[in-house]
Amino acid sequence: MQIASAYIHIPFCQQICHYCDFVKFFYDDKAADDYLEALEKEMKGYVPGEKQKMKTIYVGGGTPTVLQTHQLQRLLEMIDTYFDVSVCEEYTFEANPGDLDQEKADLLAEYGVDRISLGVQTFDNQLLEDIGRVHREDDVYINIERLRRAGITNISIDLMYGLPNQSVELFEESVDKALSLELPHYSSYSLQIEPKTVFHQRYKRGELSKPPEDEEVEMYHLLQRKLREQGIYHYEISNFSMPGYESKHNLTYWDNAYYYGIGAGAHGYLPGKRTINIRPLPAYLKKANEDGKPVLHEEPVEVKEMMEEEMFLGLRKMEGVSKRRFLEKYDRVVDEVFDGAVAELAEKGLLSDENGYIRLTEKGKLFGNDVFSSFLLDS
């Protein structure tokens, strides 16, 4: 496998959301300038010569579009210097509603960005305030119109369910408003209360509670049904799209393929190893400026781990794990490698094994972690 994808992390935000555990810092003009300088040194470390041809580029955060216009242009020029954007099949930027004025939207389109992932989360203004978001419902409509005016129509939005004080009815209202936008892609995630977040502190003090589990399950099933009725098909546990609009970059992860991880705290997957970059901003800047290699940790990936990850990641896709592709990659038969686990899980109704693909059943989607643990190999 060749390295044909890159994830680039921009860690700055206007405000820190209460649930977020990604590497992020409050936006500061000088810090952003310093970060872009260090980021370029890291890019050059990976691509020291001519532009590298890429299949997908994904710029995430944080909030990449919180950068000032001249900083955003510098970032786009930098990416264009080291990666051949002209042959890229998908070039995505994350954005928050409210961050995109028309000048930024036009700038993204000018430099070849053809896909935007908008962090909407909910269309309910009170819930947006409760989870620490700064945008409001109207900002979503305004930003989508600006993107379409710039010529960017491949737009995805994120929705969250299982939020504190969120009823099934409130979630249904958000889903209906999202579908009214007639977008080609939707992602939806259940709230996870992660350590070192505002919500985690509140949860420990007994000040925060999520909806009951059966209501979360109802929200998930409601989401599946409503999107299916609109011709939006479910291609991964948390992702839905019109045919042909699946996230090619995220499929890189689920197909267990290689990608660069560039930026503070970014994770990468390179031949024979996974990498994790330094998270604290001052330490990242120092190391990147020294030698262009701000890696905190490298973990060797042996064939055993690769086969395990092939199952964990591949089973997230509704398509499932291709037994033929597994054989081609590892020269091993999947059923033999995992010693009857597939048949056992199929008997329990958690997996299906048909037409050369191993897939999660509807029951299996609700017990995914139990299924995945069955594919851990003994050392």
CSV table of C-alpha atoms in Angstrom, one decimal:
chain,number,residue,atom,x,y,z
A,1,MET,CA,0.0,0.0,0.0
A,2,GLN,CA,1.2,3.5,-0.8
A,3,ILE,CA,0.7,6.5,1.5
A,4,ALA,CA,-2.0,8.4,-0.4
A,5,SER,CA,-3.9,10.3,2.3
A,6,ALA,CA,-3.1,13.0,4.9
A,7,TYR,CA,-4.8,14.2,8.0
A,8,ILE,CA,-3.7,17.8,9.0
A,9,HIS,CA,-4.7,19.1,12.4
A,10,ILE,CA,-5.4,22.7,13.2
A,11,PRO,CA,-6.0,22.9,16.9
A,12,PHE,CA,-7.5,26.3,17.4
A,13,CYS,CA,-11.0,27.1,18.5
A,14,GLN,CA,-13.0,30.2,19.3
A,15,GLN,CA,-14.5,28.4,22.2
A,16,ILE,CA,-13.9,24.9,23.7
A,17,CYS,CA,-17.0,22.7,23.5
A,18,HIS,CA,-18.0,21.0,26.8
A,19,TYR,CA,-17.7,17.5,25.3
A,20,CYS,CA,-14.5,17.8,23.2
A,21,ASP,CA,-11.4,15.8,24.0
A,22,PHE,CA,-9.5,16.6,20.8
A,23,VAL,CA,-6.2,18.5,20.9
A,24,LYS,CA,-7.4,22.1,21.0
A,25,PHE,CA,-6.4,25.6,22.2
A,26,PHE,CA,-8.1,29.0,22.3
A,27,TYR,CA,-7.3,30.9,19.1
A,28,ASP,CA,-4.5,33.4,19.4
A,29,ASP,CA,-3.2,35.3,16.4
A,30,LYS,CA,0.5,34.9,17.1
A,31,ALA,CA,0.2,31.3,18.2
A,32,ALA,CA,-1.6,30.5,14.9
A,33,ASP,CA,1.2,32.1,12.9
A,34,ASP,CA,3.8,30.2,14.9
A,35,TYR,CA,1.9,27.0,14.4
A,36,LEU,CA,1.6,27.3,10.7
A,37,GLU,CA,5.4,27.8,10.5
A,38,ALA,CA,6.0,24.6,12.5
A,39,LEU,CA,3.4,22.7,10.5
A,40,GLU,CA,5.2,23.5,7.3
A,41,LYS,CA,8.4,22.2,8.7
A,42,GLU,CA,6.6,18.9,9.5
A,43,MET,CA,5.1,18.7,6.0
A,44,LYS,CA,8.5,19.2,4.5
A,45,GLY,CA,9.9,16.4,6.7
A,46,TYR,CA,7.4,14.0,5.0
A,47,VAL,CA,7.6,15.4,1.5
A,48,PRO,CA,11.1,16.9,1.0
A,49,GLY,CA,11.0,16.8,-2.8
A,50,GLU,CA,8.3,17.3,-5.4
A,51,LYS,CA,4.6,17.4,-4.6
A,52,GLN,CA,3.2,14.0,-3.5
A,53,LYS,CA,0.2,12.7,-5.3
A,54,MET,CA,-2.6,12.2,-2.9
A,55,LYS,CA,-6.0,10.5,-3.0
A,56,THR,CA,-7.5,12.3,0.0
A,57,ILE,CA,-6.6,15.3,2.2
A,58,TYR,CA,-8.6,16.0,5.4
A,59,VAL,CA,-8.0,19.2,7.4
A,60,GLY,CA,-9.6,18.9,10.8
A,61,GLY,CA,-9.4,20.3,14.3
A,62,GLY,CA,-10.1,22.2,16.4
A,63,THR,CA,-11.6,24.5,13.9
A,64,PRO,CA,-9.5,25.1,10.7
A,65,THR,CA,-11.8,27.9,9.6
A,66,VAL,CA,-11.2,29.9,12.8
A,67,LEU,CA,-8.0,31.1,11.2
A,68,GLN,CA,-7.9,34.6,9.9
A,69,THR,CA,-8.3,34.8,6.1
A,70,HIS,CA,-4.6,35.5,5.4
A,71,GLN,CA,-3.7,32.6,7.7
A,72,LEU,CA,-6.1,30.3,6.0
A,73,GLN,CA,-4.6,31.3,2.6
A,74,ARG,CA,-1.1,30.5,4.0
A,75,LEU,CA,-2.3,27.1,5.1
A,76,LEU,CA,-3.9,26.3,1.7
A,77,GLU,CA,-0.7,27.5,-0.2
A,78,MET,CA,1.4,25.3,2.1
A,79,ILE,CA,-0.7,22.2,1.4
A,80,ASP,CA,-0.6,23.0,-2.3
A,81,THR,CA,3.2,23.2,-2.1
A,82,TYR,CA,3.8,19.7,-0.7
A,83,PHE,CA,0.8,17.8,-2.0
A,84,ASP,CA,-0.6,17.5,-5.5
A,85,VAL,CA,-4.1,18.8,-4.9
A,86,SER,CA,-4.9,18.6,-8.6
A,87,VAL,CA,-5.2,14.8,-8.6
A,88,CYS,CA,-6.8,14.6,-5.1
A,89,GLU,CA,-10.1,12.7,-5.2
A,90,GLU,CA,-11.4,14.4,-2.1
A,91,TYR,CA,-10.1,17.5,-0.2
A,92,THR,CA,-12.1,18.2,3.0
A,93,PHE,CA,-12.0,21.0,5.5
A,94,GLU,CA,-13.9,20.9,8.8
A,95,ALA,CA,-15.7,24.1,9.6
A,96,ASN,CA,-18.0,25.4,12.3
A,97,PRO,CA,-21.2,27.3,11.3
A,98,GLY,CA,-20.6,31.0,11.8
A,99,ASP,CA,-16.9,30.9,11.0
A,100,LEU,CA,-17.3,31.0,7.2
A,101,ASP,CA,-17.7,34.4,5.6
A,102,GLN,CA,-18.0,34.5,1.8
A,103,GLU,CA,-14.3,35.4,1.4
A,104,LYS,CA,-13.2,32.3,3.3
A,105,ALA,CA,-15.7,30.1,1.4
A,106,ASP,CA,-14.4,31.4,-2.0
A,107,LEU,CA,-10.8,31.0,-0.9
A,108,LEU,CA,-11.3,27.3,0.0
A,109,ALA,CA,-12.9,26.7,-3.4
A,110,GLU,CA,-10.2,28.6,-5.2
A,111,TYR,CA,-7.5,26.2,-3.7
A,112,GLY,CA,-9.3,23.0,-4.6
A,113,VAL,CA,-11.2,22.2,-1.4
A,114,ASP,CA,-14.3,20.3,-2.7
A,115,ARG,CA,-15.8,19.0,0.5
A,116,ILE,CA,-16.8,20.6,3.8
A,117,SER,CA,-17.7,18.9,7.1
A,118,LEU,CA,-19.8,21.2,9.2
A,119,GLY,CA,-20.0,20.7,13.0
A,120,VAL,CA,-23.7,21.4,13.4
A,121,GLN,CA,-24.4,18.9,16.3
A,122,THR,CA,-28.0,20.1,16.9
A,123,PHE,CA,-30.5,22.6,15.5
A,124,ASP,CA,-31.8,23.5,18.9
A,125,ASN,CA,-30.4,26.8,20.1
A,126,GLN,CA,-30.8,26.0,23.8
A,127,LEU,CA,-28.9,22.6,23.4
A,128,LEU,CA,-26.2,24.4,21.4
A,129,GLU,CA,-25.7,26.8,24.4
A,130,ASP,CA,-25.8,23.9,26.8
A,131,ILE,CA,-22.9,22.0,25.1
A,132,GLY,CA,-20.7,25.1,24.7
A,133,ARG,CA,-21.3,25.8,21.0
A,134,VAL,CA,-21.1,29.4,19.8
A,135,HIS,CA,-23.1,29.1,16.6
A,136,ARG,CA,-26.9,29.1,16.4
A,137,GLU,CA,-29.4,27.5,14.0
A,138,ASP,CA,-29.5,30.4,11.5
A,139,ASP,CA,-25.7,30.3,11.1
A,140,VAL,CA,-26.0,26.8,9.6
A,141,TYR,CA,-28.3,28.0,6.8
A,142,ILE,CA,-26.2,31.1,6.1
A,143,ASN,CA,-22.9,29.1,5.9
A,144,ILE,CA,-24.4,26.4,3.6
A,145,GLU,CA,-25.6,29.1,1.3
A,146,ARG,CA,-22.2,30.7,1.2
A,147,LEU,CA,-20.5,27.4,0.4
A,148,ARG,CA,-22.9,26.7,-2.4
A,149,ARG,CA,-22.4,30.2,-3.8
A,150,ALA,CA,-18.7,29.4,-3.8
A,151,GLY,CA,-19.3,26.2,-5.7
A,152,ILE,CA,-18.8,23.7,-2.9
A,153,THR,CA,-21.9,21.4,-2.8
A,154,ASN,CA,-20.3,18.3,-1.3
A,155,ILE,CA,-21.3,19.2,2.3
A,156,SER,CA,-21.6,17.0,5.3
A,157,ILE,CA,-23.0,17.9,8.7
A,158,ASP,CA,-22.5,16.2,12.1
A,159,LEU,CA,-25.4,15.6,14.5
A,160,MET,CA,-25.1,14.5,18.1
A,161,TYR,CA,-27.6,12.4,20.1
A,162,GLY,CA,-27.7,11.4,23.7
A,163,LEU,CA,-27.1,15.0,24.8
A,164,PRO,CA,-28.1,16.2,28.3
A,165,ASN,CA,-31.7,17.4,28.2
A,166,GLN,CA,-32.2,16.1,24.7
A,167,SER,CA,-35.5,14.2,24.1
A,168,VAL,CA,-36.2,11.9,21.2
A,169,GLU,CA,-38.6,14.6,19.9
A,170,LEU,CA,-35.8,17.2,20.0
A,171,PHE,CA,-33.5,14.9,18.1
A,172,GLU,CA,-36.2,14.2,15.5
A,173,GLU,CA,-36.6,17.9,14.9
A,174,SER,CA,-32.9,18.3,14.3
A,175,VAL,CA,-32.9,15.3,11.9
A,176,ASP,CA,-35.9,16.8,10.0
A,177,LYS,CA,-34.2,20.2,9.7
A,178,ALA,CA,-30.9,18.5,8.6
A,179,LEU,CA,-32.8,16.5,5.9
A,180,SER,CA,-34.5,19.6,4.6
A,181,LEU,CA,-31.1,20.9,3.5
A,182,GLU,CA,-30.9,18.0,1.0
A,183,LEU,CA,-27.2,17.4,1.6
A,184,PRO,CA,-25.2,14.4,0.2
A,185,HIS,CA,-23.7,13.3,3.6
A,186,TYR,CA,-24.6,13.1,7.3
A,187,SER,CA,-22.7,11.9,10.3
A,188,SER,CA,-24.2,11.3,13.7
A,189,TYR,CA,-22.6,10.4,17.0
A,190,SER,CA,-23.8,9.5,20.5
A,191,LEU,CA,-22.3,11.8,23.2
A,192,GLN,CA,-19.4,10.1,25.0
A,193,ILE,CA,-18.3,11.7,28.2
A,194,GLU,CA,-14.5,11.8,27.9
A,195,PRO,CA,-11.9,12.6,30.6
A,196,LYS,CA,-10.5,16.1,30.9
A,197,THR,CA,-13.7,17.7,29.5
A,198,VAL,CA,-16.1,20.1,31.0
A,199,PHE,CA,-18.8,17.5,30.8
A,200,HIS,CA,-16.6,14.9,32.6
A,201,GLN,CA,-16.1,17.3,35.5
A,202,ARG,CA,-19.9,17.9,35.8
A,203,TYR,CA,-20.6,14.2,35.5
A,204,LYS,CA,-18.2,13.4,38.4
A,205,ARG,CA,-20.0,16.1,40.5
A,206,GLY,CA,-23.4,14.5,39.7
A,207,GLU,CA,-24.5,17.6,37.7
A,208,LEU,CA,-24.8,15.9,34.4
A,209,SER,CA,-26.9,13.1,33.1
A,210,LYS,CA,-27.5,11.6,29.7
A,211,PRO,CA,-30.9,10.3,28.4
A,212,PRO,CA,-31.7,6.7,29.3
A,213,GLU,CA,-30.0,4.1,27.1
A,214,ASP,CA,-33.3,3.0,25.5
A,215,GLU,CA,-33.9,6.5,24.4
A,216,GLU,CA,-30.5,6.7,22.8
A,217,VAL,CA,-31.2,3.5,20.9
A,218,GLU,CA,-34.5,5.0,19.8
A,219,MET,CA,-32.7,8.1,18.5
A,220,TYR,CA,-30.3,5.9,16.5
A,221,HIS,CA,-33.1,3.8,15.0
A,222,LEU,CA,-35.1,7.0,14.2
A,223,LEU,CA,-32.0,8.4,12.4
A,224,GLN,CA,-31.5,5.3,10.4
A,225,ARG,CA,-35.2,5.2,9.3
A,226,LYS,CA,-35.5,8.8,8.4
A,227,LEU,CA,-32.3,8.9,6.3
A,228,ARG,CA,-33.2,5.6,4.6
A,229,GLU,CA,-36.6,7.0,3.7
A,230,GLN,CA,-34.8,10.0,1.9
A,231,GLY,CA,-32.5,7.7,-0.1
A,232,ILE,CA,-29.5,8.4,2.2
A,233,TYR,CA,-27.9,5.0,2.8
A,234,HIS,CA,-26.1,3.8,5.9
A,235,TYR,CA,-22.5,2.9,4.9
A,236,GLU,CA,-20.7,3.0,8.3
A,237,ILE,CA,-21.9,2.8,11.9
A,238,SER,CA,-22.1,6.6,12.2
A,239,ASN,CA,-22.2,7.8,8.6
A,240,PHE,CA,-24.8,8.1,5.9
A,241,SER,CA,-24.6,9.3,2.3
A,242,MET,CA,-26.1,9.5,-1.1
A,243,PRO,CA,-24.5,6.9,-3.4
A,244,GLY,CA,-21.0,8.2,-4.5
A,245,TYR,CA,-20.7,10.7,-1.6
A,246,GLU,CA,-19.2,8.4,1.0
A,247,SER,CA,-16.2,10.1,2.8
A,248,LYS,CA,-13.2,8.7,0.9
A,249,HIS,CA,-10.9,10.0,3.6
A,250,ASN,CA,-12.7,8.2,6.4
A,251,LEU,CA,-12.8,5.1,4.3
A,252,THR,CA,-9.0,5.2,4.4
A,253,TYR,CA,-9.2,4.6,8.1
A,254,TRP,CA,-11.9,1.9,8.0
A,255,ASP,CA,-10.0,0.1,5.1
A,256,ASN,CA,-6.9,0.1,7.4
A,257,ALA,CA,-4.9,2.0,4.8
A,258,TYR,CA,-1.9,4.3,5.4
A,259,TYR,CA,-2.1,8.0,6.0
A,260,TYR,CA,0.1,10.9,7.3
A,261,GLY,CA,-0.9,12.5,10.6
A,262,ILE,CA,0.4,16.1,10.6
A,263,GLY,CA,0.0,18.6,13.4
A,264,ALA,CA,-0.2,18.7,17.2
A,265,GLY,CA,-1.6,15.4,18.6
A,266,ALA,CA,-2.2,14.0,15.1
A,267,HIS,CA,-2.2,10.2,14.6
A,268,GLY,CA,-0.6,8.7,11.5
A,269,TYR,CA,-0.4,5.2,10.1
A,270,LEU,CA,2.8,4.6,8.1
A,271,PRO,CA,4.3,1.3,6.8
A,272,GLY,CA,5.1,-0.8,9.8
A,273,LYS,CA,4.1,1.7,12.5
A,274,ARG,CA,1.5,4.0,13.9
A,275,THR,CA,2.6,7.5,15.1
A,276,ILE,CA,1.3,10.0,17.6
A,277,ASN,CA,2.5,13.5,17.6
A,278,ILE,CA,3.3,15.7,20.6
A,279,ARG,CA,0.2,17.3,22.0
A,280,PRO,CA,1.2,20.5,24.0
A,281,LEU,CA,1.6,23.4,21.7
A,282,PRO,CA,4.9,24.8,23.0
A,283,ALA,CA,6.5,21.3,22.8
A,284,TYR,CA,5.1,20.6,19.3
A,285,LEU,CA,6.4,24.0,18.1
A,286,LYS,CA,9.9,23.4,19.5
A,287,LYS,CA,10.3,19.9,18.1
A,288,ALA,CA,8.8,20.6,14.7
A,289,ASN,CA,11.1,23.7,14.3
A,290,GLU,CA,14.1,21.6,15.4
A,291,ASP,CA,13.9,18.7,12.9
A,292,GLY,CA,10.4,18.6,11.4
A,293,LYS,CA,9.6,15.4,13.3
A,294,PRO,CA,7.4,16.2,16.3
A,295,VAL,CA,6.6,12.6,17.0
A,296,LEU,CA,5.8,11.7,20.6
A,297,HIS,CA,5.5,7.9,20.1
A,298,GLU,CA,5.9,5.3,17.4
A,299,GLU,CA,4.3,2.0,17.8
A,300,PRO,CA,5.4,-0.9,15.6
A,301,VAL,CA,2.5,-2.6,13.9
A,302,GLU,CA,3.1,-6.3,13.3
A,303,VAL,CA,0.9,-8.5,11.0
A,304,LYS,CA,-1.1,-9.7,14.0
A,305,GLU,CA,-2.1,-6.2,14.9
A,306,MET,CA,-2.9,-5.4,11.3
A,307,MET,CA,-5.2,-8.3,11.0
A,308,GLU,CA,-7.0,-7.4,14.3
A,309,GLU,CA,-7.4,-3.8,13.1
A,310,GLU,CA,-8.7,-5.0,9.7
A,311,MET,CA,-11.6,-6.6,11.6
A,312,PHE,CA,-12.2,-3.8,14.1
A,313,LEU,CA,-12.2,-1.1,11.5
A,314,GLY,CA,-13.8,-3.0,8.6
A,315,LEU,CA,-16.8,-4.1,10.7
A,316,ARG,CA,-17.7,-0.5,11.2
A,317,LYS,CA,-18.6,-0.4,7.5
A,318,MET,CA,-22.0,-1.7,6.5
A,319,GLU,CA,-20.3,-3.4,3.6
A,320,GLY,CA,-18.2,-5.3,6.2
A,321,VAL,CA,-14.9,-7.1,5.8
A,322,SER,CA,-14.1,-8.6,2.4
A,323,LYS,CA,-12.8,-12.1,2.9
A,324,ARG,CA,-11.1,-11.9,-0.5
A,325,ARG,CA,-9.4,-8.6,0.3
A,326,PHE,CA,-8.2,-10.1,3.7
A,327,LEU,CA,-6.7,-13.1,1.9
A,328,GLU,CA,-5.0,-10.8,-0.7
A,329,LYS,CA,-3.5,-8.5,2.0
A,330,TYR,CA,-2.3,-11.2,4.5
A,331,ASP,CA,-2.2,-14.4,2.6
A,332,ARG,CA,-4.4,-15.9,5.3
A,333,VAL,CA,-8.0,-17.1,5.5
A,334,VAL,CA,-9.9,-14.9,7.9
A,335,ASP,CA,-11.9,-17.9,9.4
A,336,GLU,CA,-8.7,-19.8,10.2
A,337,VAL,CA,-6.9,-16.7,11.6
A,338,PHE,CA,-9.6,-16.1,14.2
A,339,ASP,CA,-10.3,-19.7,14.9
A,340,GLY,CA,-14.1,-20.0,14.6
A,341,ALA,CA,-14.9,-16.5,16.0
A,342,VAL,CA,-16.9,-15.6,12.9
A,343,ALA,CA,-19.1,-18.7,13.0
A,344,GLU,CA,-19.7,-18.3,16.8
A,345,LEU,CA,-20.7,-14.7,16.5
A,346,ALA,CA,-23.0,-15.5,13.5
A,347,GLU,CA,-24.7,-18.2,15.6
A,348,LYS,CA,-25.4,-15.5,18.3
A,349,GLY,CA,-26.9,-13.3,15.7
A,350,LEU,CA,-24.2,-10.6,15.9
A,351,LEU,CA,-22.5,-11.2,12.6
A,352,SER,CA,-23.6,-12.3,9.1
A,353,ASP,CA,-21.2,-14.2,6.8
A,354,GLU,CA,-22.6,-14.1,3.3
A,355,ASN,CA,-21.4,-13.5,-0.3
A,356,GLY,CA,-17.8,-13.2,0.8
A,357,TYR,CA,-18.4,-10.4,3.4
A,358,ILE,CA,-18.5,-10.5,7.2
A,359,ARG,CA,-20.9,-7.9,8.5
A,360,LEU,CA,-22.4,-6.7,11.8
A,361,THR,CA,-26.1,-7.5,12.1
A,362,GLU,CA,-28.5,-4.9,13.5
A,363,LYS,CA,-28.1,-6.7,16.9
A,364,GLY,CA,-24.3,-6.6,16.4
A,365,LYS,CA,-24.3,-2.9,15.9
A,366,LEU,CA,-25.7,-2.4,19.4
A,367,PHE,CA,-23.0,-4.7,20.8
A,368,GLY,CA,-20.1,-3.7,18.7
A,369,ASN,CA,-17.4,-3.7,21.4
A,370,ASP,CA,-18.3,-7.2,22.4
A,371,VAL,CA,-17.9,-8.3,18.8
A,372,PHE,CA,-14.6,-6.5,18.3
A,373,SER,CA,-13.1,-8.0,21.4
A,374,SER,CA,-13.7,-11.5,19.8
A,375,PHE,CA,-11.1,-10.6,17.2
A,376,LEU,CA,-8.2,-10.0,19.6
A,377,LEU,CA,-5.5,-12.6,18.9
A,378,ASP,CA,-3.4,-14.1,21.6
A,379,SER,CA,0.2,-12.9,21.7
